[in-house]
Coordinates of C-alpha atoms and ligand atoms in Angstrom, one line a residue:
M993 CA 113.7 119.2 97.8
E994 CA 111.2 116.6 98.9
R995 CA 112.8 116.6 102.3
S996 CA 112.8 120.3 102.8
Y997 CA 109.3 120.8 101.6
L998 CA 108.1 118.0 103.8
L999 CA 109.9 119.4 106.8
D1000 CA 108.5 122.9 106.0
A1001 CA 105.0 121.5 105.9
F1002 CA 105.6 119.7 109.2
D1003 CA 107.1 122.7 110.9
S1004 CA 104.2 124.9 109.7
G1005 CA 101.8 122.8 111.8
W1006 CA 99.6 122.2 108.8
I1007 CA 100.0 118.5 108.7
S1008 CA 96.5 117.5 107.9
S1009 CA 94.5 118.3 104.7
R1010 CA 94.7 122.1 104.9
G1011 CA 97.9 123.9 104.0
E1012 CA 99.6 125.7 101.2
Y1013 CA 101.2 122.7 99.5
I1014 CA 97.7 121.4 98.4
G1015 CA 97.2 124.4 96.2
H1016 CA 100.8 124.5 95.0
S1017 CA 100.7 120.9 93.9
E1018 CA 97.3 121.4 92.2
K1019 CA 98.6 124.4 90.3
I1020 CA 101.7 122.6 88.9
L1021 CA 99.7 119.5 88.1
A1022 CA 97.2 121.5 86.1
S1023 CA 100.0 122.9 84.0
V1024 CA 101.6 119.4 83.6
A1025 CA 98.2 118.0 82.6
G1026 CA 97.3 120.9 80.4
T1027 CA 93.9 121.4 82.1
P1028 CA 92.4 124.4 83.8
Y1029 CA 91.5 122.2 86.9
A1030 CA 93.3 119.6 89.0
A1031 CA 92.2 118.4 92.4
V1032 CA 94.4 116.1 94.5
C1033 CA 93.0 113.3 96.7
S1034 CA 94.1 110.4 98.8
N1035 CA 95.1 107.9 96.1
G1036 CA 94.4 106.9 92.5
T1037 CA 91.6 104.6 93.4
T1038 CA 89.7 107.3 95.2
A1039 CA 90.4 109.6 92.3
L1040 CA 88.7 107.1 90.0
H1041 CA 85.7 106.9 92.4
L1042 CA 85.4 110.7 92.5
A1043 CA 85.6 110.9 88.7
L1044 CA 82.8 108.4 88.3
L1045 CA 80.6 110.1 90.9
A1046 CA 81.3 113.5 89.5
I1047 CA 80.1 112.5 86.0
G1048 CA 77.0 110.9 87.5
I1049 CA 77.7 107.2 87.0
A1050 CA 74.9 105.5 88.9
P1051 CA 73.9 101.9 89.7
G1052 CA 73.0 99.9 86.6
D1053 CA 74.9 102.2 84.2
E1054 CA 77.1 100.3 81.9
V1055 CA 80.7 101.5 81.6
I1056 CA 83.1 100.0 79.1
I1057 CA 86.7 99.1 80.3
P1058 CA 89.6 97.2 79.1
S1059 CA 90.4 93.7 80.5
L1060 CA 94.1 94.5 80.8
T1061 CA 94.5 97.0 83.6
Y1062 CA 95.2 97.2 87.3
I1063 CA 92.3 96.0 89.4
A1064 CA 91.5 99.5 90.8
T1065 CA 89.9 100.5 87.5
L1066 CA 87.3 97.8 88.0
N1067 CA 86.9 98.2 91.7
A1068 CA 85.9 101.9 91.3
L1069 CA 83.1 100.8 89.0
Y1070 CA 81.8 98.4 91.6
Y1071 CA 81.9 101.2 94.2
V1072 CA 79.3 103.1 92.3
G1073 CA 77.2 100.1 91.4
A1074 CA 78.0 100.3 87.7
T1075 CA 78.0 97.3 85.4
P1076 CA 81.5 96.8 83.9
I1077 CA 81.5 95.9 80.2
I1078 CA 84.9 94.4 79.8
V1079 CA 86.4 94.5 76.3
D1080 CA 89.7 93.5 74.6
V1081 CA 92.8 95.5 73.9
L1082 CA 94.9 96.2 70.8
D1083 CA 97.7 93.8 70.0
D1084 CA 100.2 96.6 69.4
T1085 CA 99.7 99.2 72.2
W1086 CA 98.0 96.9 74.7
C1087 CA 95.3 99.6 75.3
I1088 CA 91.5 99.4 74.9
D1089 CA 90.3 98.6 71.4
P1090 CA 88.0 101.3 70.1
T1091 CA 86.3 99.0 67.6
A1092 CA 85.5 96.5 70.5
V1093 CA 84.2 99.5 72.5
E1094 CA 81.8 100.4 69.7
S1095 CA 80.5 96.9 69.4
V1096 CA 79.2 96.6 73.0
I1097 CA 77.4 100.0 73.3
T1098 CA 73.8 99.7 74.4
A1099 CA 71.1 102.1 75.5
R1100 CA 72.5 101.7 79.1
T1101 CA 76.1 102.6 78.3
K1102 CA 77.1 105.8 80.0
A1103 CA 80.9 106.0 79.8
I1104 CA 84.2 104.5 78.5
I1105 CA 87.3 104.2 80.7
A1106 CA 90.5 104.2 78.7
V1107 CA 93.6 103.0 80.5
D1108 CA 97.1 104.2 79.5
L1109 CA 98.7 100.9 80.2
Y1110 CA 102.3 101.0 81.4
G1111 CA 102.4 104.6 80.3
Q1112 CA 101.2 104.1 76.7
P1113 CA 98.4 106.6 75.8
A1114 CA 95.3 104.9 74.6
D1115 CA 93.8 105.9 71.2
Y1116 CA 91.9 108.9 72.4
T1117 CA 91.3 110.2 68.9
A1118 CA 89.2 107.1 68.0
L1119 CA 87.6 106.9 71.5
A1120 CA 86.6 110.5 71.6
Q1121 CA 84.8 110.1 68.3
V1122 CA 83.0 107.0 69.5
A1123 CA 82.0 108.8 72.7
K1124 CA 80.8 111.8 70.9
Q1125 CA 78.8 109.8 68.4
H1126 CA 77.0 107.9 71.1
G1127 CA 76.7 110.6 73.8
L1128 CA 79.1 108.9 76.2
R1129 CA 81.6 110.3 78.8
L1130 CA 85.2 109.5 78.3
I1131 CA 87.3 108.9 81.4
A1132 CA 91.1 108.4 81.3
D1133 CA 92.7 106.2 83.8
A1134 CA 96.1 108.0 83.4
A1135 CA 97.4 106.6 86.7
E1136 CA 100.5 105.3 84.8
S1137 CA 100.9 108.0 82.2
I1138 CA 101.7 111.4 83.8
A1139 CA 103.8 113.5 81.4
G1140 CA 102.8 111.4 78.4
S1141 CA 100.9 112.9 75.4
L1142 CA 99.1 112.2 72.2
H1143 CA 99.5 114.6 69.3
G1144 CA 100.9 117.1 71.6
V1145 CA 98.0 117.0 74.1
P1146 CA 99.1 115.8 77.6
T1147 CA 97.5 112.8 79.2
G1148 CA 95.1 114.5 81.7
A1149 CA 93.6 116.6 79.0
L1150 CA 92.6 113.9 76.5
A1151 CA 89.3 112.9 78.1
D1152 CA 86.3 114.5 79.8
V1153 CA 87.9 113.7 83.1
S1154 CA 91.3 112.0 83.9
V1155 CA 92.8 110.3 86.9
F1156 CA 96.4 110.1 88.2
S1157 CA 98.0 108.0 90.9
F1158 CA 101.0 109.0 93.0
F1159 CA 101.6 105.7 94.7
G1160 CA 105.3 104.9 95.5
N1161 CA 106.0 103.0 92.3
K1162 CA 104.5 105.5 89.9
V1163 CA 106.6 108.0 88.0
I1164 CA 105.7 110.8 90.4
T1165 CA 104.9 110.0 94.0
S1166 CA 103.5 111.5 97.2
G1167 CA 103.7 108.2 99.2
E1168 CA 100.0 107.7 98.6
G1169 CA 98.1 110.1 96.4
G1170 CA 95.9 110.8 93.4
A1171 CA 94.3 113.5 91.4
V1172 CA 91.5 114.3 89.0
T1173 CA 92.0 116.7 86.1
T1174 CA 89.4 118.1 83.9
A1175 CA 88.4 121.1 81.7
S1176 CA 85.0 121.2 83.2
P1177 CA 84.4 123.6 86.1
D1178 CA 81.3 121.6 87.1
I1179 CA 83.2 118.3 87.4
D1180 CA 86.0 120.0 89.3
R1181 CA 83.6 121.6 91.7
L1182 CA 81.9 118.3 92.4
V1183 CA 85.2 116.4 92.8
R1184 CA 86.3 119.0 95.4
Q1185 CA 83.0 118.8 97.3
L1186 CA 82.8 114.9 97.2
R1187 CA 86.4 114.5 98.4
N1188 CA 85.6 116.7 101.4
Q1189 CA 82.5 115.0 103.0
G1190 CA 80.2 116.8 100.5
N1191 CA 80.8 120.0 102.4
H1192 CA 78.8 123.0 101.1
P1193 CA 81.4 125.4 99.6
T1194 CA 80.5 128.3 101.9
Q1195 CA 78.1 127.1 104.7
R1196 CA 79.9 125.2 107.5
Y1197 CA 78.5 121.8 108.5
V1198 CA 76.0 121.8 105.6
H1199 CA 76.4 118.8 103.4
D1200 CA 74.2 118.7 100.3
M1201 CA 75.3 115.3 99.1
I1202 CA 76.8 112.0 100.4
G1203 CA 80.5 112.8 100.5
Y1204 CA 83.7 111.0 101.3
N1205 CA 86.9 111.8 103.1
Y1206 CA 89.3 111.4 100.2
R1207 CA 91.5 114.4 101.0
M1208 CA 95.3 114.5 100.5
T1209 CA 97.3 115.7 103.5
N1210 CA 99.5 118.8 103.2
L1211 CA 102.5 116.5 104.1
S1212 CA 101.9 114.3 101.0
A1213 CA 101.2 117.4 98.9
A1214 CA 104.6 118.8 100.0
I1215 CA 106.3 115.7 98.6
L1216 CA 104.1 115.9 95.5
T1217 CA 105.0 119.5 94.9
A1218 CA 108.7 118.8 95.0
Q1219 CA 108.3 115.8 92.7
L1220 CA 106.2 117.8 90.2
E1221 CA 108.8 120.6 90.2
R1222 CA 111.4 118.2 89.0
I1223 CA 109.2 116.0 86.8
D1224 CA 111.2 116.7 83.6
G1225 CA 114.4 115.2 85.2
L1226 CA 112.6 112.3 86.7
V1227 CA 110.9 111.4 83.4
S1228 CA 114.1 111.8 81.3
E1229 CA 116.1 109.5 83.6
R1230 CA 113.4 106.9 83.2
R1231 CA 113.2 107.5 79.5
R1232 CA 116.9 106.7 79.3
V1233 CA 116.3 103.4 81.1
V1234 CA 113.4 102.5 78.8
D1235 CA 115.4 103.5 75.6
T1236 CA 118.3 101.3 76.7
Y1237 CA 116.0 98.3 77.2
T1238 CA 114.4 99.0 73.8
S1239 CA 117.7 99.2 72.0
L1240 CA 118.9 96.0 73.6
I1241 CA 115.8 93.9 73.0
G1242 CA 113.8 95.7 70.4
G1243 CA 115.4 93.9 67.5
S1244 CA 115.1 90.4 68.9
N1245 CA 112.5 87.9 67.5
A1246 CA 112.2 86.4 71.0
F1247 CA 110.5 89.6 72.3
R1248 CA 107.7 92.0 71.5
L1249 CA 107.6 95.4 73.1
Q1250 CA 104.5 97.5 73.5
E1251 CA 104.4 99.6 70.3
V1252 CA 104.2 103.4 70.4
S1253 CA 101.3 104.6 68.2
P1254 CA 101.9 107.5 65.8
G1255 CA 101.8 110.9 67.6
A1256 CA 102.1 109.3 71.1
V1257 CA 104.7 110.1 73.7
P1258 CA 104.5 107.3 76.3
T1259 CA 105.4 107.7 79.9
P1260 CA 108.4 105.5 80.7
W1261 CA 106.8 103.9 83.6
M1262 CA 107.4 100.2 83.5
I1263 CA 109.1 98.4 80.6
S1264 CA 107.0 95.4 79.8
V1265 CA 107.7 92.8 77.1
R1266 CA 106.0 89.8 75.6
I1267 CA 108.1 86.7 75.3
T1268 CA 106.8 85.2 72.1
G1269 CA 105.2 81.8 72.6
L1270 CA 105.4 81.7 76.4
D1271 CA 102.6 80.3 78.5
S1272 CA 101.9 81.5 82.0
A1273 CA 103.6 78.5 83.7
R1274 CA 106.9 79.2 81.9
R1275 CA 106.5 82.9 82.4
D1276 CA 106.3 82.3 86.1
E1277 CA 109.5 80.2 85.8
V1278 CA 111.3 83.0 84.1
I1279 CA 110.3 85.4 86.9
Q1280 CA 111.4 82.9 89.5
R1281 CA 114.8 82.3 87.9
L1282 CA 115.4 86.0 87.4
G1283 CA 114.6 86.4 91.1
E1284 CA 117.2 83.8 92.0
V1285 CA 119.9 86.0 90.5
G1286 CA 118.6 89.1 92.2
I1287 CA 116.4 90.6 89.4
E1288 CA 112.8 91.4 90.4
S1289 CA 110.4 91.1 87.5
R1290 CA 106.7 90.8 87.5
P1291 CA 104.0 89.3 85.4
V1292 CA 101.9 91.7 83.2
F1293 CA 98.5 92.3 84.9
P1294 CA 96.2 89.3 84.9
L1295 CA 92.8 89.9 83.2
I1296 CA 90.5 91.7 85.6
Q1297 CA 87.6 89.4 84.8
T1298 CA 89.6 86.4 86.1
M1299 CA 89.4 87.7 89.7
P1300 CA 87.1 85.5 91.9
F1301 CA 84.8 88.2 93.0
V1302 CA 83.8 89.2 89.4
P1303 CA 80.3 87.8 88.7
K1304 CA 80.0 85.3 85.9
E1305 CA 77.8 87.7 83.8
H1306 CA 80.6 90.3 83.8
R1307 CA 83.2 87.8 82.4
R1308 CA 83.9 88.1 78.7
S1309 CA 86.4 86.5 76.4
T1310 CA 89.3 88.9 75.5
P1311 CA 91.8 86.7 73.6
V1312 CA 94.3 89.5 72.7
A1313 CA 94.6 90.6 76.3
E1314 CA 94.8 87.0 77.4
L1315 CA 97.8 86.3 75.2
I1316 CA 99.6 89.5 76.3
S1317 CA 98.9 88.7 79.9
Q1318 CA 100.3 85.2 79.5
E1319 CA 103.4 86.2 77.6
G1320 CA 104.2 89.4 79.3
I1321 CA 106.6 90.4 82.0
S1322 CA 107.6 93.8 83.4
L1323 CA 111.3 94.4 84.0
P1324 CA 113.0 96.6 86.6
T1325 CA 112.4 100.3 85.6
F1326 CA 113.6 102.9 87.9
P1327 CA 115.6 106.1 87.3
Q1328 CA 118.8 104.9 89.1
L1329 CA 119.3 101.8 86.8
S1330 CA 122.6 102.2 85.0
D1331 CA 123.0 101.1 81.4
D1332 CA 125.4 98.4 82.5
T1333 CA 122.9 97.0 84.9
I1334 CA 120.2 97.0 82.2
Q1335 CA 122.7 95.1 79.9
M1336 CA 123.2 92.6 82.8
I1337 CA 119.4 92.2 83.2
V1338 CA 118.9 91.6 79.5
D1339 CA 121.8 89.0 79.4
A1340 CA 120.2 87.2 82.4
L1341 CA 116.9 87.2 80.6
H1342 CA 118.4 85.6 77.5
R1343 CA 120.2 83.0 79.6
T1344 CA 117.0 82.1 81.4
L1345 CA 115.1 81.7 78.2
A1346 CA 117.7 79.4 76.9
Q1347 CA 117.4 77.3 80.0
I1348 CA 113.6 76.8 80.2
Ligands
PLP316 C1 98.2 102.6 90.3 C2 97.0 102.4 89.5 C3 95.7 102.8 90.0 C4 95.4 103.1 91.4 O1 96.2 104.0 92.1 P1 96.4 103.9 93.7 O2 97.1 105.2 93.9 O3 97.3 102.7 93.9 O4 95.1 103.8 94.3 C5 94.6 102.8 89.1 N1 94.7 102.4 87.8 C6 95.9 102.1 87.3 C7 96.0 101.7 85.9 C8 97.1 102.0 88.1 O5 98.2 101.6 87.6

């Protein structure tokens, strides 16, 4: 289906950012996310940037984010000149700790970004309460959690504004791509205007704000439409993969999986495990040895505040995230993995651990 939609878009001549697949994909995405509005854009990072701009985050505003996330979450904050306030994560779900969030709120705090790490929904119930109490905006970086939910509410509808990524390694892909979902018509209108050079909605060549070219092409949207149309199958295949891993390593003392909080349905994006007692040097050795037998694994994300460009005053100590990051590896998670291959990977992991 991806191929035929893509060729259809190509043959239609609408290969740039106008064309019918843009609207098709947005319509399906809104129904997947459970929001009245969904706007697609060029990637997940630009989606984060648009979301921050649309809720009015400005230079000097403080925004609270977890230390354990992909670097794009932090980069988007620097794009708008905000000050990141980096806090720790929870030991069980690996997502932002709502108590830690509450402890760093100041008069300059404007928003919280929750990240659904490796597909695990953050604790939006607690976060929404903190946000409401202190008059803050809640943003969801749901780049990794499409089709996940919390207490029956899909990720995409759990915050004031949510962001998805459709990069090639995500559950749903358009090559490169992203989206912003929201229940607010004002946020949606601003996102649409900002992604399209700040174009006035009706008057041509009138731009009433500094805008960006963050549009998605109709070619990407054609692929995205096909992917979204078969999202249930794509997700259930991955869920089988994650369930097989979980049943093979879940009972072992050597490993700790990310825990699923009550009421949460995580997205089976990338199975990630902590190897109890590992340090990062031995973790890297495990990854290397698995690589030698043809198994590609990855370290869990390093803490964002350890990147060299992060100013000293933004670096905070986040001991829980540090331990997860040093003990954690992500294992191959793609829909085509057979149960036998997963068994083989887990056997190789056990053998490697016995060797180091
Ligand atoms: C993938 C990802 C992004 C960025 O998405 P791109 O489409 O690669 O720009 C942002 N945040 C998280 C948590 C991600 O995993």
